[in-house]
JSON list of C-alpha atoms in Angstrom, two decimals:
[
{"chain": "A", "resi": 1, "resn": "GLU", "atom": "CA", "xyz": [-15.35, -23.18, 55.04]},
{"chain": "A", "resi": 2, "resn": "GLN", "atom": "CA", "xyz": [-14.42, -24.10, 51.49]},
{"chain": "A", "resi": 3, "resn": "PHE", "atom": "CA", "xyz": [-12.35, -21.86, 49.20]},
{"chain": "A", "resi": 4, "resn": "SER", "atom": "CA", "xyz": [-12.70, -21.98, 45.48]},
{"chain": "A", "resi": 5, "resn": "THR", "atom": "CA", "xyz": [-9.62, -23.02, 43.64]},
{"chain": "A", "resi": 6, "resn": "GLU", "atom": "CA", "xyz": [-11.12, -21.89, 40.37]},
{"chain": "A", "resi": 7, "resn": "ILE", "atom": "CA", "xyz": [-8.89, -19.54, 38.46]},
{"chain": "A", "resi": 8, "resn": "LYS", "atom": "CA", "xyz": [-10.88, -16.55, 37.30]},
{"chain": "A", "resi": 9, "resn": "PRO", "atom": "CA", "xyz": [-9.81, -14.45, 34.29]},
{"chain": "A", "resi": 10, "resn": "PRO", "atom": "CA", "xyz": [-8.69, -10.89, 35.07]},
{"chain": "A", "resi": 11, "resn": "PRO", "atom": "CA", "xyz": [-11.38, -8.28, 34.66]},
{"chain": "A", "resi": 12, "resn": "VAL", "atom": "CA", "xyz": [-11.68, -6.56, 31.20]},
{"chain": "A", "resi": 13, "resn": "VAL", "atom": "CA", "xyz": [-10.37, -3.02, 31.29]},
{"chain": "A", "resi": 14, "resn": "THR", "atom": "CA", "xyz": [-11.85, -0.71, 28.72]},
{"chain": "A", "resi": 15, "resn": "PRO", "atom": "CA", "xyz": [-9.10, 1.35, 27.16]},
{"chain": "A", "resi": 16, "resn": "GLY", "atom": "CA", "xyz": [-9.24, 5.25, 27.52]},
{"chain": "A", "resi": 17, "resn": "THR", "atom": "CA", "xyz": [-9.09, 7.30, 24.28]},
{"chain": "A", "resi": 18, "resn": "LEU", "atom": "CA", "xyz": [-7.97, 10.81, 23.28]},
{"chain": "A", "resi": 19, "resn": "VAL", "atom": "CA", "xyz": [-8.81, 12.17, 20.03]},
{"chain": "A", "resi": 20, "resn": "ALA", "atom": "CA", "xyz": [-7.68, 15.51, 18.54]},
{"chain": "A", "resi": 21, "resn": "GLU", "atom": "CA", "xyz": [-9.34, 16.99, 15.42]},
{"chain": "A", "resi": 22, "resn": "PRO", "atom": "CA", "xyz": [-9.50, 20.37, 13.63]},
{"chain": "A", "resi": 23, "resn": "TYR", "atom": "CA", "xyz": [-12.40, 22.45, 14.94]},
{"chain": "A", "resi": 24, "resn": "SER", "atom": "CA", "xyz": [-14.50, 25.57, 14.10]},
{"chain": "A", "resi": 25, "resn": "TRP", "atom": "CA", "xyz": [-17.30, 27.08, 16.13]},
{"chain": "A", "resi": 26, "resn": "LYS", "atom": "CA", "xyz": [-18.70, 28.44, 12.87]},
{"chain": "A", "resi": 27, "resn": "SER", "atom": "CA", "xyz": [-19.28, 25.05, 11.25]},
{"chain": "A", "resi": 28, "resn": "LEU", "atom": "CA", "xyz": [-21.05, 21.97, 12.32]},
{"chain": "A", "resi": 29, "resn": "VAL", "atom": "CA", "xyz": [-18.76, 19.78, 10.10]},
{"chain": "A", "resi": 30, "resn": "THR", "atom": "CA", "xyz": [-15.91, 18.34, 12.02]},
{"chain": "A", "resi": 31, "resn": "GLY", "atom": "CA", "xyz": [-12.46, 17.58, 10.55]},
{"chain": "A", "resi": 32, "resn": "GLN", "atom": "CA", "xyz": [-10.70, 14.18, 10.43]},
{"chain": "A", "resi": 33, "resn": "PRO", "atom": "CA", "xyz": [-8.82, 13.30, 13.54]},
{"chain": "A", "resi": 34, "resn": "ILE", "atom": "CA", "xyz": [-5.14, 14.20, 13.43]},
{"chain": "A", "resi": 35, "resn": "LEU", "atom": "CA", "xyz": [-4.18, 12.40, 16.53]},
{"chain": "A", "resi": 36, "resn": "ARG", "atom": "CA", "xyz": [-5.89, 9.25, 18.09]},
{"chain": "A", "resi": 37, "resn": "LEU", "atom": "CA", "xyz": [-4.61, 7.39, 21.21]},
{"chain": "A", "resi": 38, "resn": "LYS", "atom": "CA", "xyz": [-6.10, 4.42, 22.91]},
{"chain": "A", "resi": 39, "resn": "THR", "atom": "CA", "xyz": [-4.62, 2.78, 25.92]},
{"chain": "A", "resi": 40, "resn": "THR", "atom": "CA", "xyz": [-5.25, 0.97, 29.15]},
{"chain": "A", "resi": 41, "resn": "GLY", "atom": "CA", "xyz": [-2.06, 2.32, 30.68]},
{"chain": "A", "resi": 42, "resn": "THR", "atom": "CA", "xyz": [0.11, 5.31, 29.72]},
{"chain": "A", "resi": 43, "resn": "LYS", "atom": "CA", "xyz": [0.94, 6.51, 26.37]},
{"chain": "A", "resi": 44, "resn": "ALA", "atom": "CA", "xyz": [2.57, 9.56, 24.70]},
{"chain": "A", "resi": 45, "resn": "ALA", "atom": "CA", "xyz": [2.34, 11.18, 21.35]},
{"chain": "A", "resi": 46, "resn": "MET", "atom": "CA", "xyz": [3.93, 14.09, 19.56]},
{"chain": "A", "resi": 47, "resn": "LEU", "atom": "CA", "xyz": [1.76, 16.29, 17.25]},
{"chain": "A", "resi": 48, "resn": "SER", "atom": "CA", "xyz": [3.75, 18.44, 14.83]},
{"chain": "A", "resi": 49, "resn": "LEU", "atom": "CA", "xyz": [1.61, 21.29, 13.37]},
{"chain": "A", "resi": 50, "resn": "PRO", "atom": "CA", "xyz": [2.79, 23.70, 10.60]},
{"chain": "A", "resi": 51, "resn": "ALA", "atom": "CA", "xyz": [3.35, 27.29, 11.50]},
{"chain": "A", "resi": 52, "resn": "GLY", "atom": "CA", "xyz": [0.12, 29.37, 11.86]},
{"chain": "A", "resi": 53, "resn": "ARG", "atom": "CA", "xyz": [-3.03, 29.47, 13.89]},
{"chain": "A", "resi": 54, "resn": "HIS", "atom": "CA", "xyz": [-4.77, 26.12, 14.61]},
{"chain": "A", "resi": 55, "resn": "VAL", "atom": "CA", "xyz": [-7.99, 25.35, 16.63]},
{"chain": "A", "resi": 56, "resn": "LEU", "atom": "CA", "xyz": [-8.20, 21.75, 17.67]},
{"chain": "A", "resi": 57, "resn": "LYS", "atom": "CA", "xyz": [-10.91, 19.90, 19.57]},
{"chain": "A", "resi": 58, "resn": "PHE", "atom": "CA", "xyz": [-9.65, 17.41, 22.14]},
{"chain": "A", "resi": 59, "resn": "MET", "atom": "CA", "xyz": [-12.05, 14.60, 23.28]},
{"chain": "A", "resi": 60, "resn": "MET", "atom": "CA", "xyz": [-11.11, 12.34, 26.14]},
{"chain": "A", "resi": 61, "resn": "SER", "atom": "CA", "xyz": [-12.80, 9.37, 27.64]},
{"chain": "A", "resi": 62, "resn": "SER", "atom": "CA", "xyz": [-11.73, 6.88, 30.22]},
{"chain": "A", "resi": 63, "resn": "ASN", "atom": "CA", "xyz": [-13.59, 4.73, 32.76]},
{"chain": "A", "resi": 64, "resn": "LEU", "atom": "CA", "xyz": [-10.89, 4.93, 35.31]},
{"chain": "A", "resi": 65, "resn": "GLY", "atom": "CA", "xyz": [-9.93, 8.57, 34.96]},
{"chain": "A", "resi": 66, "resn": "HIS", "atom": "CA", "xyz": [-7.27, 10.33, 32.95]},
{"chain": "A", "resi": 67, "resn": "HIS", "atom": "CA", "xyz": [-4.37, 12.86, 33.00]},
{"chain": "A", "resi": 68, "resn": "VAL", "atom": "CA", "xyz": [-3.29, 14.88, 29.99]},
{"chain": "A", "resi": 69, "resn": "HIS", "atom": "CA", "xyz": [-0.08, 16.80, 29.98]},
{"chain": "A", "resi": 70, "resn": "MET", "atom": "CA", "xyz": [0.44, 19.21, 26.99]},
{"chain": "A", "resi": 71, "resn": "CYS", "atom": "CA", "xyz": [3.61, 21.18, 26.32]},
{"chain": "A", "resi": 72, "resn": "SER", "atom": "CA", "xyz": [4.89, 23.09, 23.32]},
{"chain": "A", "resi": 73, "resn": "THR", "atom": "CA", "xyz": [7.94, 25.10, 22.10]},
{"chain": "A", "resi": 74, "resn": "ALA", "atom": "CA", "xyz": [5.58, 27.83, 21.06]},
{"chain": "A", "resi": 75, "resn": "ASN", "atom": "CA", "xyz": [3.01, 29.65, 23.12]},
{"chain": "A", "resi": 76, "resn": "PHE", "atom": "CA", "xyz": [-0.43, 28.16, 22.98]},
{"chain": "A", "resi": 77, "resn": "THR", "atom": "CA", "xyz": [-3.86, 28.43, 24.68]},
{"chain": "A", "resi": 78, "resn": "PHE", "atom": "CA", "xyz": [-5.90, 25.59, 25.88]},
{"chain": "A", "resi": 79, "resn": "GLY", "atom": "CA", "xyz": [-9.44, 26.46, 26.77]},
{"chain": "A", "resi": 80, "resn": "ASP", "atom": "CA", "xyz": [-13.18, 26.64, 26.02]},
{"chain": "A", "resi": 81, "resn": "GLU", "atom": "CA", "xyz": [-14.97, 28.94, 23.58]},
{"chain": "A", "resi": 82, "resn": "GLU", "atom": "CA", "xyz": [-14.89, 31.96, 25.89]},
{"chain": "A", "resi": 83, "resn": "THR", "atom": "CA", "xyz": [-11.15, 31.61, 26.28]},
{"chain": "A", "resi": 84, "resn": "ILE", "atom": "CA", "xyz": [-10.35, 30.99, 22.58]},
{"chain": "A", "resi": 85, "resn": "MET", "atom": "CA", "xyz": [-12.73, 33.20, 20.65]},
{"chain": "A", "resi": 86, "resn": "PRO", "atom": "CA", "xyz": [-11.27, 36.64, 21.63]},
{"chain": "A", "resi": 87, "resn": "MET", "atom": "CA", "xyz": [-7.80, 35.46, 20.35]},
{"chain": "A", "resi": 88, "resn": "LEU", "atom": "CA", "xyz": [-9.30, 34.39, 17.07]},
{"chain": "A", "resi": 89, "resn": "THR", "atom": "CA", "xyz": [-10.88, 37.66, 16.32]},
{"chain": "A", "resi": 90, "resn": "ALA", "atom": "CA", "xyz": [-7.91, 39.81, 17.42]}
]
């Protein structure tokens, strides 16, 4: 048997992305992203928002999977339309 001694380049890894932008279910127009992460490993970011109510849309993509951990010093709710809308109309 013969073994190849040719050095092969490492495979190309497509970076995963996370984008956060202001969102409204009443409008088809989306806001400009306020946070954008792109990485092939691990990355952290801090998002400071002014006091008040904010609705953000988080979009994540990764070929290899992802894990997102969110925390805050203030109470917040992360969920879909059925979870969020009752709180916005209260």
